[in-house]
Amino acid sequence: MICEEFGGTAIVHSKKGQGSVFQATLPLICNSTNPFKRSKEEIALSEKMAKVMASQMDRIKRNFEFTTKGIPLPWKDKKILVVDDEAYNTEVLEIILGGIGISPDKIVTCLSGSEAIEVIKESIQNEPESQ
């Protein structure tokens, strides 16, 4: 993980039925005589971190552009169910899906597993019968 490359840690706490908590830590190095003066190590660390982040962003951008360049998406006309207990996460996924050409009326979001099950049941009940 990126945080471990910089001397930090990543921890996950998960409880069934309650969700998960992700915790990342990074060491903070401070020059006590002048908190704004950075050591050579801090500058090198900042530069390395910036390169890693830029590389990650470039890769994400390339993947996104690759996905959106007329590649057929066989599921494009299907309904997509997005489930997460954090509304922010569902909103982000709606934006991403919209960015690759998924119509907003094809995206259904739920904030819990039980809500998702109800949506699926309702969808099955409203499905037209096969001839």
PDB file of C-alpha atoms in Angstrom:
ATOM      1  CA  MET A   1       0.000   0.000   0.000  1.00  0.00           C
ATOM      2  CA  ILE A   2       1.084   3.553  -0.618  1.00  0.00           C
ATOM      3  CA  CYS A   3       0.971   4.539   3.061  1.00  0.00           C
ATOM      4  CA  GLU A   4       3.350   1.683   3.957  1.00  0.00           C
ATOM      5  CA  GLU A   5       5.836   2.927   1.340  1.00  0.00           C
ATOM      6  CA  PHE A   6       6.041   6.120   3.376  1.00  0.00           C
ATOM      7  CA  GLY A   7       6.429   4.444   6.778  1.00  0.00           C
ATOM      8  CA  GLY A   8       2.756   4.429   7.693  1.00  0.00           C
ATOM      9  CA  THR A   9       0.192   1.740   8.342  1.00  0.00           C
ATOM     10  CA  ALA A  10      -3.178   0.649   7.023  1.00  0.00           C
ATOM     11  CA  ILE A  11      -5.700  -1.076   9.287  1.00  0.00           C
ATOM     12  CA  VAL A  12      -9.174  -2.432   8.605  1.00  0.00           C
ATOM     13  CA  HIS A  13     -11.722  -3.087  11.352  1.00  0.00           C
ATOM     14  CA  SER A  14     -14.777  -4.986  10.187  1.00  0.00           C
ATOM     15  CA  LYS A  15     -17.800  -6.372  12.003  1.00  0.00           C
ATOM     16  CA  LYS A  16     -20.424  -8.426  10.258  1.00  0.00           C
ATOM     17  CA  GLY A  17     -23.624  -6.464   9.940  1.00  0.00           C
ATOM     18  CA  GLN A  18     -22.014  -3.236  11.167  1.00  0.00           C
ATOM     19  CA  GLY A  19     -19.663  -2.292   8.340  1.00  0.00           C
ATOM     20  CA  SER A  20     -15.963  -1.570   8.083  1.00  0.00           C
ATOM     21  CA  VAL A  21     -13.602   1.161   9.205  1.00  0.00           C
ATOM     22  CA  PHE A  22     -10.432   1.817   7.227  1.00  0.00           C
ATOM     23  CA  GLN A  23      -7.611   3.642   8.990  1.00  0.00           C
ATOM     24  CA  ALA A  24      -4.394   4.904   7.414  1.00  0.00           C
ATOM     25  CA  THR A  25      -1.558   6.615   9.245  1.00  0.00           C
ATOM     26  CA  LEU A  26       1.496   8.481   7.985  1.00  0.00           C
ATOM     27  CA  PRO A  27       4.390   9.705  10.124  1.00  0.00           C
ATOM     28  CA  LEU A  28       4.619  13.450  10.620  1.00  0.00           C
ATOM     29  CA  ILE A  29       8.119  14.853  10.744  1.00  0.00           C
ATOM     30  CA  CYS A  30       8.402  18.374  12.108  1.00  0.00           C
ATOM     31  CA  ASN A  31      11.457  20.547  12.565  1.00  0.00           C
ATOM     32  CA  SER A  32      10.859  21.942  16.064  1.00  0.00           C
ATOM     33  CA  THR A  33      12.919  25.094  15.528  1.00  0.00           C
ATOM     34  CA  ASN A  34      11.024  26.133  12.421  1.00  0.00           C
ATOM     35  CA  PRO A  35       7.858  24.174  11.601  1.00  0.00           C
ATOM     36  CA  PHE A  36       7.903  25.575   8.045  1.00  0.00           C
ATOM     37  CA  LYS A  37      11.481  24.553   7.278  1.00  0.00           C
ATOM     38  CA  ARG A  38      11.572  21.105   5.737  1.00  0.00           C
ATOM     39  CA  SER A  39      14.448  18.673   6.004  1.00  0.00           C
ATOM     40  CA  LYS A  40      16.016  17.009   2.958  1.00  0.00           C
ATOM     41  CA  GLU A  41      14.212  13.809   3.945  1.00  0.00           C
ATOM     42  CA  GLU A  42      10.851  15.595   4.075  1.00  0.00           C
ATOM     43  CA  ILE A  43      11.425  17.182   0.683  1.00  0.00           C
ATOM     44  CA  ALA A  44      12.471  13.826  -0.808  1.00  0.00           C
ATOM     45  CA  LEU A  45       9.433  12.156   0.763  1.00  0.00           C
ATOM     46  CA  SER A  46       7.111  14.859  -0.587  1.00  0.00           C
ATOM     47  CA  GLU A  47       8.601  14.530  -4.059  1.00  0.00           C
ATOM     48  CA  LYS A  48       8.286  10.742  -3.985  1.00  0.00           C
ATOM     49  CA  MET A  49       4.705  11.002  -2.752  1.00  0.00           C
ATOM     50  CA  ALA A  50       3.846  13.504  -5.494  1.00  0.00           C
ATOM     51  CA  LYS A  51       5.305  11.177  -8.149  1.00  0.00           C
ATOM     52  CA  VAL A  52       3.361   8.183  -6.827  1.00  0.00           C
ATOM     53  CA  MET A  53       0.128  10.178  -6.707  1.00  0.00           C
ATOM     54  CA  ALA A  54       0.699  11.618 -10.201  1.00  0.00           C
ATOM     55  CA  SER A  55       1.388   8.127 -11.525  1.00  0.00           C
ATOM     56  CA  GLN A  56      -1.810   6.805  -9.941  1.00  0.00           C
ATOM     57  CA  MET A  57      -3.847   9.705 -11.336  1.00  0.00           C
ATOM     58  CA  ASP A  58      -2.369   9.215 -14.813  1.00  0.00           C
ATOM     59  CA  ARG A  59      -3.248   5.519 -14.714  1.00  0.00           C
ATOM     60  CA  ILE A  60      -6.805   6.243 -13.574  1.00  0.00           C
ATOM     61  CA  LYS A  61      -7.188   8.875 -16.300  1.00  0.00           C
ATOM     62  CA  ARG A  62      -5.846   6.504 -18.998  1.00  0.00           C
ATOM     63  CA  ASN A  63      -8.159   3.715 -17.856  1.00  0.00           C
ATOM     64  CA  PHE A  64     -11.120   6.083 -17.833  1.00  0.00           C
ATOM     65  CA  GLU A  65     -10.306   7.445 -21.306  1.00  0.00           C
ATOM     66  CA  PHE A  66      -9.804   3.904 -22.613  1.00  0.00           C
ATOM     67  CA  THR A  67     -13.196   2.881 -21.238  1.00  0.00           C
ATOM     68  CA  THR A  68     -14.998   5.821 -22.790  1.00  0.00           C
ATOM     69  CA  LYS A  69     -13.518   5.621 -26.311  1.00  0.00           C
ATOM     70  CA  GLY A  70     -16.305   3.794 -28.106  1.00  0.00           C
ATOM     71  CA  ILE A  71     -15.640   0.423 -26.568  1.00  0.00           C
ATOM     72  CA  PRO A  72     -18.901  -1.497 -26.585  1.00  0.00           C
ATOM     73  CA  LEU A  73     -20.363  -1.892 -23.131  1.00  0.00           C
ATOM     74  CA  PRO A  74     -22.751  -4.865 -23.368  1.00  0.00           C
ATOM     75  CA  TRP A  75     -24.369  -3.906 -20.071  1.00  0.00           C
ATOM     76  CA  LYS A  76     -24.864  -0.263 -21.044  1.00  0.00           C
ATOM     77  CA  ASP A  77     -28.651  -0.620 -21.403  1.00  0.00           C
ATOM     78  CA  LYS A  78     -29.072  -2.741 -18.269  1.00  0.00           C
ATOM     79  CA  LYS A  79     -30.062  -1.356 -14.896  1.00  0.00           C
ATOM     80  CA  ILE A  80     -27.155  -1.069 -12.504  1.00  0.00           C
ATOM     81  CA  LEU A  81     -27.693  -1.437  -8.759  1.00  0.00           C
ATOM     82  CA  VAL A  82     -25.239   0.516  -6.600  1.00  0.00           C
ATOM     83  CA  VAL A  83     -25.310  -0.331  -2.881  1.00  0.00           C
ATOM     84  CA  ASP A  84     -23.339   1.395  -0.138  1.00  0.00           C
ATOM     85  CA  ASP A  85     -24.244   2.669   3.316  1.00  0.00           C
ATOM     86  CA  GLU A  86     -22.524   5.983   2.560  1.00  0.00           C
ATOM     87  CA  ALA A  87     -24.551   8.234   0.246  1.00  0.00           C
ATOM     88  CA  TYR A  88     -21.367   9.979  -0.888  1.00  0.00           C
ATOM     89  CA  ASN A  89     -19.997   6.704  -2.302  1.00  0.00           C
ATOM     90  CA  THR A  90     -23.166   6.037  -4.286  1.00  0.00           C
ATOM     91  CA  GLU A  91     -23.040   9.586  -5.672  1.00  0.00           C
ATOM     92  CA  VAL A  92     -19.425   9.112  -6.774  1.00  0.00           C
ATOM     93  CA  LEU A  93     -20.321   5.865  -8.547  1.00  0.00           C
ATOM     94  CA  GLU A  94     -23.273   7.553 -10.257  1.00  0.00           C
ATOM     95  CA  ILE A  95     -20.883  10.203 -11.598  1.00  0.00           C
ATOM     96  CA  ILE A  96     -18.382   7.575 -12.767  1.00  0.00           C
ATOM     97  CA  LEU A  97     -21.076   5.487 -14.447  1.00  0.00           C
ATOM     98  CA  GLY A  98     -22.528   8.593 -16.085  1.00  0.00           C
ATOM     99  CA  GLY A  99     -19.049   9.449 -17.331  1.00  0.00           C
ATOM    100  CA  ILE A 100     -18.825   6.168 -19.232  1.00  0.00           C
ATOM    101  CA  GLY A 101     -22.194   6.687 -20.868  1.00  0.00           C
ATOM    102  CA  ILE A 102     -24.647   5.034 -18.485  1.00  0.00           C
ATOM    103  CA  SER A 103     -27.952   6.894 -18.483  1.00  0.00           C
ATOM    104  CA  PRO A 104     -29.027   8.162 -15.016  1.00  0.00           C
ATOM    105  CA  ASP A 105     -32.360   6.341 -15.355  1.00  0.00           C
ATOM    106  CA  LYS A 106     -30.428   3.049 -15.561  1.00  0.00           C
ATOM    107  CA  ILE A 107     -28.706   3.594 -12.193  1.00  0.00           C
ATOM    108  CA  VAL A 108     -30.504   2.563  -8.995  1.00  0.00           C
ATOM    109  CA  THR A 109     -28.869   3.388  -5.662  1.00  0.00           C
ATOM    110  CA  CYS A 110     -29.547   1.906  -2.231  1.00  0.00           C
ATOM    111  CA  LEU A 111     -28.098   2.740   1.165  1.00  0.00           C
ATOM    112  CA  SER A 112     -28.421  -0.747   2.663  1.00  0.00           C
ATOM    113  CA  GLY A 113     -28.437  -4.396   1.716  1.00  0.00           C
ATOM    114  CA  SER A 114     -32.035  -4.806   2.856  1.00  0.00           C
ATOM    115  CA  GLU A 115     -33.113  -1.864   0.685  1.00  0.00           C
ATOM    116  CA  ALA A 116     -31.288  -3.444  -2.273  1.00  0.00           C
ATOM    117  CA  ILE A 117     -33.083  -6.757  -1.724  1.00  0.00           C
ATOM    118  CA  GLU A 118     -36.445  -4.948  -1.749  1.00  0.00           C
ATOM    119  CA  VAL A 119     -35.521  -3.154  -4.974  1.00  0.00           C
ATOM    120  CA  ILE A 120     -34.544  -6.472  -6.582  1.00  0.00           C
ATOM    121  CA  LYS A 121     -37.770  -8.168  -5.424  1.00  0.00           C
ATOM    122  CA  GLU A 122     -39.833  -5.271  -6.789  1.00  0.00           C
ATOM    123  CA  SER A 123     -37.951  -5.397 -10.082  1.00  0.00           C
ATOM    124  CA  ILE A 124     -38.622  -9.139 -10.418  1.00  0.00           C
ATOM    125  CA  GLN A 125     -42.331  -8.651  -9.654  1.00  0.00           C
ATOM    126  CA  ASN A 126     -42.617  -5.883 -12.252  1.00  0.00           C
ATOM    127  CA  GLU A 127     -40.758  -7.847 -14.926  1.00  0.00           C
ATOM    128  CA  PRO A 128     -42.953  -8.612 -17.954  1.00  0.00           C
ATOM    129  CA  GLU A 129     -43.712 -12.301 -18.345  1.00  0.00           C
ATOM    130  CA  SER A 130     -41.936 -14.145 -21.160  1.00  0.00           C
ATOM    131  CA  GLN A 131     -44.151 -15.292 -24.019  1.00  0.00           C
TER     132      GLN A 131
END
